[in-house]
PDB file of N, CA, C and O in Angstrom:
ATOM      1  N   VAL X   2      -4.924  63.920   9.917  1.00 81.00           N
ATOM      2  CA  VAL X   2      -3.608  64.431  10.242  1.00 81.00           C
ATOM      3  C   VAL X   2      -2.714  64.236   9.028  1.00 81.00           C
ATOM      4  O   VAL X   2      -2.653  63.153   8.460  1.00 81.00           O
ATOM      5  N   ASN X   3      -2.042  65.282   8.626  1.00 85.00           N
ATOM      6  CA  ASN X   3      -1.039  65.211   7.565  1.00 85.00           C
ATOM      7  C   ASN X   3       0.326  65.414   8.196  1.00 85.00           C
ATOM      8  O   ASN X   3       0.504  66.293   9.035  1.00 85.00           O
ATOM      9  N   VAL X   4       1.282  64.605   7.791  1.00 89.00           N
ATOM     10  CA  VAL X   4       2.655  64.738   8.259  1.00 89.00           C
ATOM     11  C   VAL X   4       3.504  65.162   7.069  1.00 89.00           C
ATOM     12  O   VAL X   4       3.467  64.531   6.016  1.00 89.00           O
ATOM     13  N   VAL X   5       4.253  66.235   7.242  1.00 92.00           N
ATOM     14  CA  VAL X   5       5.096  66.769   6.178  1.00 92.00           C
ATOM     15  C   VAL X   5       6.514  66.912   6.720  1.00 92.00           C
ATOM     16  O   VAL X   5       6.718  67.452   7.801  1.00 92.00           O
ATOM     17  N   LYS X   6       7.458  66.425   5.964  1.00 94.00           N
ATOM     18  CA  LYS X   6       8.865  66.545   6.347  1.00 94.00           C
ATOM     19  C   LYS X   6       9.530  67.545   5.403  1.00 94.00           C
ATOM     20  O   LYS X   6       9.385  67.455   4.186  1.00 94.00           O
ATOM     21  N   VAL X   7      10.253  68.494   5.974  1.00 95.00           N
ATOM     22  CA  VAL X   7      10.960  69.489   5.180  1.00 95.00           C
ATOM     23  C   VAL X   7      12.444  69.366   5.498  1.00 95.00           C
ATOM     24  O   VAL X   7      12.848  69.432   6.658  1.00 95.00           O
ATOM     25  N   ASP X   8      13.253  69.198   4.479  1.00 95.00           N
ATOM     26  CA  ASP X   8      14.702  69.163   4.639  1.00 95.00           C
ATOM     27  C   ASP X   8      15.198  70.609   4.662  1.00 95.00           C
ATOM     28  O   ASP X   8      15.109  71.312   3.649  1.00 95.00           O
ATOM     29  N   CYS X   9      15.670  71.053   5.796  1.00 94.00           N
ATOM     30  CA  CYS X   9      16.089  72.449   5.961  1.00 94.00           C
ATOM     31  C   CYS X   9      17.286  72.811   5.086  1.00 94.00           C
ATOM     32  O   CYS X   9      17.458  73.979   4.736  1.00 94.00           O
ATOM     33  N   ASP X  10      18.104  71.829   4.742  1.00 94.00           N
ATOM     34  CA  ASP X  10      19.233  72.091   3.842  1.00 94.00           C
ATOM     35  C   ASP X  10      18.742  72.350   2.423  1.00 94.00           C
ATOM     36  O   ASP X  10      19.307  73.181   1.712  1.00 94.00           O
ATOM     37  N   ASP X  11      17.692  71.654   2.020  1.00 96.00           N
ATOM     38  CA  ASP X  11      17.140  71.824   0.674  1.00 96.00           C
ATOM     39  C   ASP X  11      16.163  72.996   0.592  1.00 96.00           C
ATOM     40  O   ASP X  11      15.927  73.522  -0.496  1.00 96.00           O
ATOM     41  N   SER X  12      15.590  73.394   1.733  1.00 96.00           N
ATOM     42  CA  SER X  12      14.569  74.453   1.746  1.00 96.00           C
ATOM     43  C   SER X  12      14.866  75.476   2.854  1.00 96.00           C
ATOM     44  O   SER X  12      14.081  75.622   3.801  1.00 96.00           O
ATOM     45  N   PRO X  13      15.971  76.190   2.743  1.00 96.00           N
ATOM     46  CA  PRO X  13      16.328  77.131   3.808  1.00 96.00           C
ATOM     47  C   PRO X  13      15.327  78.281   3.979  1.00 96.00           C
ATOM     48  O   PRO X  13      15.184  78.808   5.074  1.00 96.00           O
ATOM     49  N   ALA X  14      14.617  78.643   2.926  1.00 97.00           N
ATOM     50  CA  ALA X  14      13.639  79.729   3.038  1.00 97.00           C
ATOM     51  C   ALA X  14      12.489  79.326   3.957  1.00 97.00           C
ATOM     52  O   ALA X  14      12.012  80.131   4.762  1.00 97.00           O
ATOM     53  N   ILE X  15      12.052  78.083   3.856  1.00 95.00           N
ATOM     54  CA  ILE X  15      10.974  77.596   4.728  1.00 95.00           C
ATOM     55  C   ILE X  15      11.466  77.537   6.168  1.00 95.00           C
ATOM     56  O   ILE X  15      10.762  77.947   7.093  1.00 95.00           O
ATOM     57  N   ALA X  16      12.666  77.026   6.372  1.00 95.00           N
ATOM     58  CA  ALA X  16      13.238  76.957   7.712  1.00 95.00           C
ATOM     59  C   ALA X  16      13.340  78.356   8.322  1.00 95.00           C
ATOM     60  O   ALA X  16      13.012  78.557   9.496  1.00 95.00           O
ATOM     61  N   SER X  17      13.756  79.314   7.544  1.00 96.00           N
ATOM     62  CA  SER X  17      13.876  80.691   8.019  1.00 96.00           C
ATOM     63  C   SER X  17      12.506  81.286   8.332  1.00 96.00           C
ATOM     64  O   SER X  17      12.327  81.959   9.353  1.00 96.00           O
ATOM     65  N   GLU X  18      11.552  81.053   7.464  1.00 96.00           N
ATOM     66  CA  GLU X  18      10.199  81.592   7.654  1.00 96.00           C
ATOM     67  C   GLU X  18       9.588  81.140   8.985  1.00 96.00           C
ATOM     68  O   GLU X  18       8.926  81.920   9.671  1.00 96.00           O
ATOM     69  N   TYR X  19       9.828  79.887   9.352  1.00 95.00           N
ATOM     70  CA  TYR X  19       9.268  79.347  10.589  1.00 95.00           C
ATOM     71  C   TYR X  19      10.280  79.331  11.737  1.00 95.00           C
ATOM     72  O   TYR X  19      10.036  78.743  12.774  1.00 95.00           O
ATOM     73  N   ARG X  20      11.395  80.011  11.536  1.00 95.00           N
ATOM     74  CA  ARG X  20      12.434  80.166  12.561  1.00 95.00           C
ATOM     75  C   ARG X  20      12.911  78.839  13.140  1.00 95.00           C
ATOM     76  O   ARG X  20      13.018  78.676  14.349  1.00 95.00           O
ATOM     77  N   VAL X  21      13.183  77.907  12.253  1.00 95.00           N
ATOM     78  CA  VAL X  21      13.749  76.621  12.667  1.00 95.00           C
ATOM     79  C   VAL X  21      15.250  76.815  12.809  1.00 95.00           C
ATOM     80  O   VAL X  21      15.945  77.082  11.833  1.00 95.00           O
ATOM     81  N   MET X  22      15.733  76.699  14.040  1.00 93.00           N
ATOM     82  CA  MET X  22      17.137  76.950  14.322  1.00 93.00           C
ATOM     83  C   MET X  22      17.908  75.665  14.606  1.00 93.00           C
ATOM     84  O   MET X  22      19.131  75.642  14.511  1.00 93.00           O
ATOM     85  N   SER X  23      17.215  74.619  15.020  1.00 93.00           N
ATOM     86  CA  SER X  23      17.883  73.350  15.290  1.00 93.00           C
ATOM     87  C   SER X  23      16.925  72.211  14.970  1.00 93.00           C
ATOM     88  O   SER X  23      15.722  72.408  14.834  1.00 93.00           O
ATOM     89  N   MET X  24      17.505  71.042  14.856  1.00 93.00           N
ATOM     90  CA  MET X  24      16.706  69.877  14.476  1.00 93.00           C
ATOM     91  C   MET X  24      16.905  68.758  15.472  1.00 93.00           C
ATOM     92  O   MET X  24      18.000  68.641  16.018  1.00 93.00           O
ATOM     93  N   PRO X  25      15.893  67.988  15.722  1.00 95.00           N
ATOM     94  CA  PRO X  25      14.591  68.065  15.070  1.00 95.00           C
ATOM     95  C   PRO X  25      13.717  69.177  15.650  1.00 95.00           C
ATOM     96  O   PRO X  25      13.799  69.497  16.828  1.00 95.00           O
ATOM     97  N   THR X  26      12.923  69.780  14.793  1.00 96.00           N
ATOM     98  CA  THR X  26      11.875  70.717  15.190  1.00 96.00           C
ATOM     99  C   THR X  26      10.577  70.181  14.624  1.00 96.00           C
ATOM    100  O   THR X  26      10.496  69.882  13.436  1.00 96.00           O
ATOM    101  N   VAL X  27       9.588  70.040  15.487  1.00 96.00           N
ATOM    102  CA  VAL X  27       8.264  69.576  15.069  1.00 96.00           C
ATOM    103  C   VAL X  27       7.295  70.718  15.301  1.00 96.00           C
ATOM    104  O   VAL X  27       7.223  71.270  16.402  1.00 96.00           O
ATOM    105  N   MET X  28       6.574  71.079  14.254  1.00 95.00           N
ATOM    106  CA  MET X  28       5.572  72.135  14.373  1.00 95.00           C
ATOM    107  C   MET X  28       4.194  71.554  14.104  1.00 95.00           C
ATOM    108  O   MET X  28       4.023  70.772  13.172  1.00 95.00           O
ATOM    109  N   MET X  29       3.243  71.957  14.917  1.00 94.00           N
ATOM    110  CA  MET X  29       1.856  71.536  14.734  1.00 94.00           C
ATOM    111  C   MET X  29       1.095  72.740  14.187  1.00 94.00           C
ATOM    112  O   MET X  29       1.180  73.841  14.742  1.00 94.00           O
ATOM    113  N   PHE X  30       0.375  72.496  13.104  1.00 93.00           N
ATOM    114  CA  PHE X  30      -0.474  73.515  12.507  1.00 93.00           C
ATOM    115  C   PHE X  30      -1.918  73.105  12.726  1.00 93.00           C
ATOM    116  O   PHE X  30      -2.257  71.929  12.612  1.00 93.00           O
ATOM    117  N   HIS X  31      -2.752  74.079  13.030  1.00 90.00           N
ATOM    118  CA  HIS X  31      -4.185  73.826  13.189  1.00 90.00           C
ATOM    119  C   HIS X  31      -4.916  74.893  12.391  1.00 90.00           C
ATOM    120  O   HIS X  31      -4.668  76.089  12.578  1.00 90.00           O
ATOM    121  N   ASN X  32      -5.769  74.444  11.496  1.00 89.00           N
ATOM    122  CA  ASN X  32      -6.478  75.363  10.589  1.00 89.00           C
ATOM    123  C   ASN X  32      -5.502  76.253   9.821  1.00 89.00           C
ATOM    124  O   ASN X  32      -5.748  77.431   9.603  1.00 89.00           O
ATOM    125  N   GLY X  33      -4.371  75.675   9.436  1.00 90.00           N
ATOM    126  CA  GLY X  33      -3.395  76.381   8.622  1.00 90.00           C
ATOM    127  C   GLY X  33      -2.454  77.314   9.362  1.00 90.00           C
ATOM    128  O   GLY X  33      -1.610  77.946   8.750  1.00 90.00           O
ATOM    129  N   GLU X  34      -2.590  77.398  10.675  1.00 93.00           N
ATOM    130  CA  GLU X  34      -1.754  78.289  11.472  1.00 93.00           C
ATOM    131  C   GLU X  34      -0.880  77.486  12.429  1.00 93.00           C
ATOM    132  O   GLU X  34      -1.354  76.521  13.029  1.00 93.00           O
ATOM    133  N   PRO X  35       0.389  77.890  12.620  1.00 94.00           N
ATOM    134  CA  PRO X  35       1.238  77.184  13.585  1.00 94.00           C
ATOM    135  C   PRO X  35       0.739  77.432  15.009  1.00 94.00           C
ATOM    136  O   PRO X  35       0.456  78.565  15.384  1.00 94.00           O
ATOM    137  N   VAL X  36       0.577  76.345  15.774  1.00 94.00           N
ATOM    138  CA  VAL X  36       0.063  76.464  17.139  1.00 94.00           C
ATOM    139  C   VAL X  36       1.017  75.899  18.188  1.00 94.00           C
ATOM    140  O   VAL X  36       0.920  76.261  19.355  1.00 94.00           O
ATOM    141  N   GLU X  37       1.906  75.015  17.795  1.00 95.00           N
ATOM    142  CA  GLU X  37       2.862  74.408  18.736  1.00 95.00           C
ATOM    143  C   GLU X  37       4.194  74.218  18.009  1.00 95.00           C
ATOM    144  O   GLU X  37       4.218  73.925  16.815  1.00 95.00           O
ATOM    145  N   LYS X  38       5.280  74.360  18.757  1.00 96.00           N
ATOM    146  CA  LYS X  38       6.614  74.126  18.205  1.00 96.00           C
ATOM    147  C   LYS X  38       7.439  73.398  19.260  1.00 96.00           C
ATOM    148  O   LYS X  38       7.617  73.899  20.369  1.00 96.00           O
ATOM    149  N   LEU X  39       7.906  72.216  18.910  1.00 96.00           N
ATOM    150  CA  LEU X  39       8.740  71.416  19.804  1.00 96.00           C
ATOM    151  C   LEU X  39      10.138  71.320  19.204  1.00 96.00           C
ATOM    152  O   LEU X  39      10.290  70.891  18.063  1.00 96.00           O
ATOM    153  N   VAL X  40      11.122  71.721  19.956  1.00 96.00           N
ATOM    154  CA  VAL X  40      12.510  71.659  19.496  1.00 96.00           C
ATOM    155  C   VAL X  40      13.223  70.586  20.295  1.00 96.00           C
ATOM    156  O   VAL X  40      13.154  70.565  21.524  1.00 96.00           O
ATOM    157  N   GLY X  41      13.876  69.684  19.587  1.00 96.00           N
ATOM    158  CA  GLY X  41      14.581  68.582  20.240  1.00 96.00           C
ATOM    159  C   GLY X  41      13.727  67.324  20.252  1.00 96.00           C
ATOM    160  O   GLY X  41      12.511  67.371  20.104  1.00 96.00           O
ATOM    161  N   LEU X  42      14.393  66.217  20.427  1.00 96.00           N
ATOM    162  CA  LEU X  42      13.719  64.931  20.438  1.00 96.00           C
ATOM    163  C   LEU X  42      12.900  64.769  21.705  1.00 96.00           C
ATOM    164  O   LEU X  42      13.355  65.112  22.799  1.00 96.00           O
ATOM    165  N   ARG X  43      11.677  64.285  21.568  1.00 96.00           N
ATOM    166  CA  ARG X  43      10.771  64.074  22.696  1.00 96.00           C
ATOM    167  C   ARG X  43      10.300  62.633  22.697  1.00 96.00           C
ATOM    168  O   ARG X  43      10.324  61.960  21.666  1.00 96.00           O
ATOM    169  N   PRO X  44       9.801  62.153  23.820  1.00 97.00           N
ATOM    170  CA  PRO X  44       9.241  60.798  23.864  1.00 97.00           C
ATOM    171  C   PRO X  44       8.002  60.706  22.961  1.00 97.00           C
ATOM    172  O   PRO X  44       7.299  61.700  22.736  1.00 97.00           O
ATOM    173  N   LYS X  45       7.737  59.522  22.478  1.00 97.00           N
ATOM    174  CA  LYS X  45       6.624  59.273  21.567  1.00 97.00           C
ATOM    175  C   LYS X  45       5.302  59.797  22.117  1.00 97.00           C
ATOM    176  O   LYS X  45       4.497  60.369  21.378  1.00 97.00           O
ATOM    177  N   ASN X  46       5.059  59.635  23.420  1.00 97.00           N
ATOM    178  CA  ASN X  46       3.771  60.048  23.979  1.00 97.00           C
ATOM    179  C   ASN X  46       3.566  61.570  23.903  1.00 97.00           C
ATOM    180  O   ASN X  46       2.432  62.028  23.849  1.00 97.00           O
ATOM    181  N   VAL X  47       4.629  62.345  23.867  1.00 96.00           N
ATOM    182  CA  VAL X  47       4.494  63.801  23.721  1.00 96.00           C
ATOM    183  C   VAL X  47       3.897  64.126  22.358  1.00 96.00           C
ATOM    184  O   VAL X  47       2.984  64.956  22.243  1.00 96.00           O
ATOM    185  N   TYR X  48       4.377  63.455  21.321  1.00 94.00           N
ATOM    186  CA  TYR X  48       3.853  63.681  19.975  1.00 94.00           C
ATOM    187  C   TYR X  48       2.415  63.176  19.864  1.00 94.00           C
ATOM    188  O   TYR X  48       1.564  63.826  19.244  1.00 94.00           O
ATOM    189  N   GLU X  49       2.129  62.043  20.474  1.00 94.00           N
ATOM    190  CA  GLU X  49       0.761  61.507  20.455  1.00 94.00           C
ATOM    191  C   GLU X  49      -0.210  62.473  21.130  1.00 94.00           C
ATOM    192  O   GLU X  49      -1.300  62.730  20.615  1.00 94.00           O
ATOM    193  N   THR X  50       0.192  63.031  22.260  1.00 94.00           N
ATOM    194  CA  THR X  50      -0.655  63.981  22.975  1.00 94.00           C
ATOM    195  C   THR X  50      -0.881  65.235  22.145  1.00 94.00           C
ATOM    196  O   THR X  50      -2.000  65.765  22.085  1.00 94.00           O
ATOM    197  N   LEU X  51       0.160  65.705  21.496  1.00 92.00           N
ATOM    198  CA  LEU X  51       0.054  66.883  20.646  1.00 92.00           C
ATOM    199  C   LEU X  51      -0.931  66.644  19.504  1.00 92.00           C
ATOM    200  O   LEU X  51      -1.794  67.479  19.230  1.00 92.00           O
ATOM    201  N   ILE X  52      -0.833  65.501  18.871  1.00 91.00           N
ATOM    202  CA  ILE X  52      -1.743  65.181  17.765  1.00 91.00           C
ATOM    203  C   ILE X  52      -3.173  65.069  18.286  1.00 91.00           C
ATOM    204  O   ILE X  52      -4.108  65.624  17.692  1.00 91.00           O
ATOM    205  N   GLU X  53      -3.369  64.398  19.395  1.00 91.00           N
ATOM    206  CA  GLU X  53      -4.712  64.248  19.953  1.00 91.00           C
ATOM    207  C   GLU X  53      -5.316  65.593  20.317  1.00 91.00           C
ATOM    208  O   GLU X  53      -6.514  65.808  20.147  1.00 91.00           O
ATOM    209  N   ARG X  54      -4.512  66.511  20.808  1.00 89.00           N
ATOM    210  CA  ARG X  54      -4.997  67.822  21.221  1.00 89.00           C
ATOM    211  C   ARG X  54      -5.642  68.576  20.069  1.00 89.00           C
ATOM    212  O   ARG X  54      -6.640  69.268  20.230  1.00 89.00           O
ATOM    213  N   TYR X  55      -5.058  68.451  18.874  1.00 86.00           N
ATOM    214  CA  TYR X  55      -5.539  69.244  17.731  1.00 86.00           C
ATOM    215  C   TYR X  55      -6.298  68.451  16.697  1.00 86.00           C
ATOM    216  O   TYR X  55      -7.102  69.018  15.951  1.00 86.00           O
ATOM    217  N   ALA X  56      -6.071  67.160  16.599  1.00 82.00           N
ATOM    218  CA  ALA X  56      -6.683  66.370  15.521  1.00 82.00           C
ATOM    219  C   ALA X  56      -8.198  66.278  15.640  1.00 82.00           C
ATOM    220  O   ALA X  56      -8.885  66.191  14.631  1.00 82.00           O
ATOM    221  N   TYR X  57      -8.706  66.327  16.842  1.00 76.00           N
ATOM    222  CA  TYR X  57     -10.137  66.132  17.025  1.00 76.00           C
ATOM    223  C   TYR X  57     -10.863  67.423  17.362  1.00 76.00           C
ATOM    224  O   TYR X  57     -12.055  67.407  17.597  1.00 76.00           O
ATOM    225  N   SER X  58     -10.162  68.545  17.394  1.00 69.00           N
ATOM    226  CA  SER X  58     -10.826  69.817  17.675  1.00 69.00           C
ATOM    227  C   SER X  58     -11.067  70.579  16.377  1.00 69.00           C
ATOM    228  O   SER X  58     -10.321  70.462  15.427  1.00 69.00           O
ATOM    229  N   GLN X  59     -12.112  71.313  16.347  1.00 64.00           N
ATOM    230  CA  GLN X  59     -12.447  72.102  15.164  1.00 64.00           C
ATOM    231  C   GLN X  59     -12.090  73.502  15.474  1.00 64.00           C
ATOM    232  O   GLN X  59     -12.096  74.459  15.173  1.00 64.00           O
TER     233      GLN X  59
END
């Protein structure tokens, strides 16, 4: 699992490309493609479940 943080103020083109309209926005990519997008703060277990869903699947 790789975690990447993008500052939308410093990189507005990336934010626009992925349609990030509010923060926090967490996007999960699998095999280089976006597969999940969570907008707003969520409990820790939501993020853990999301990582488990994709981290071990090919």
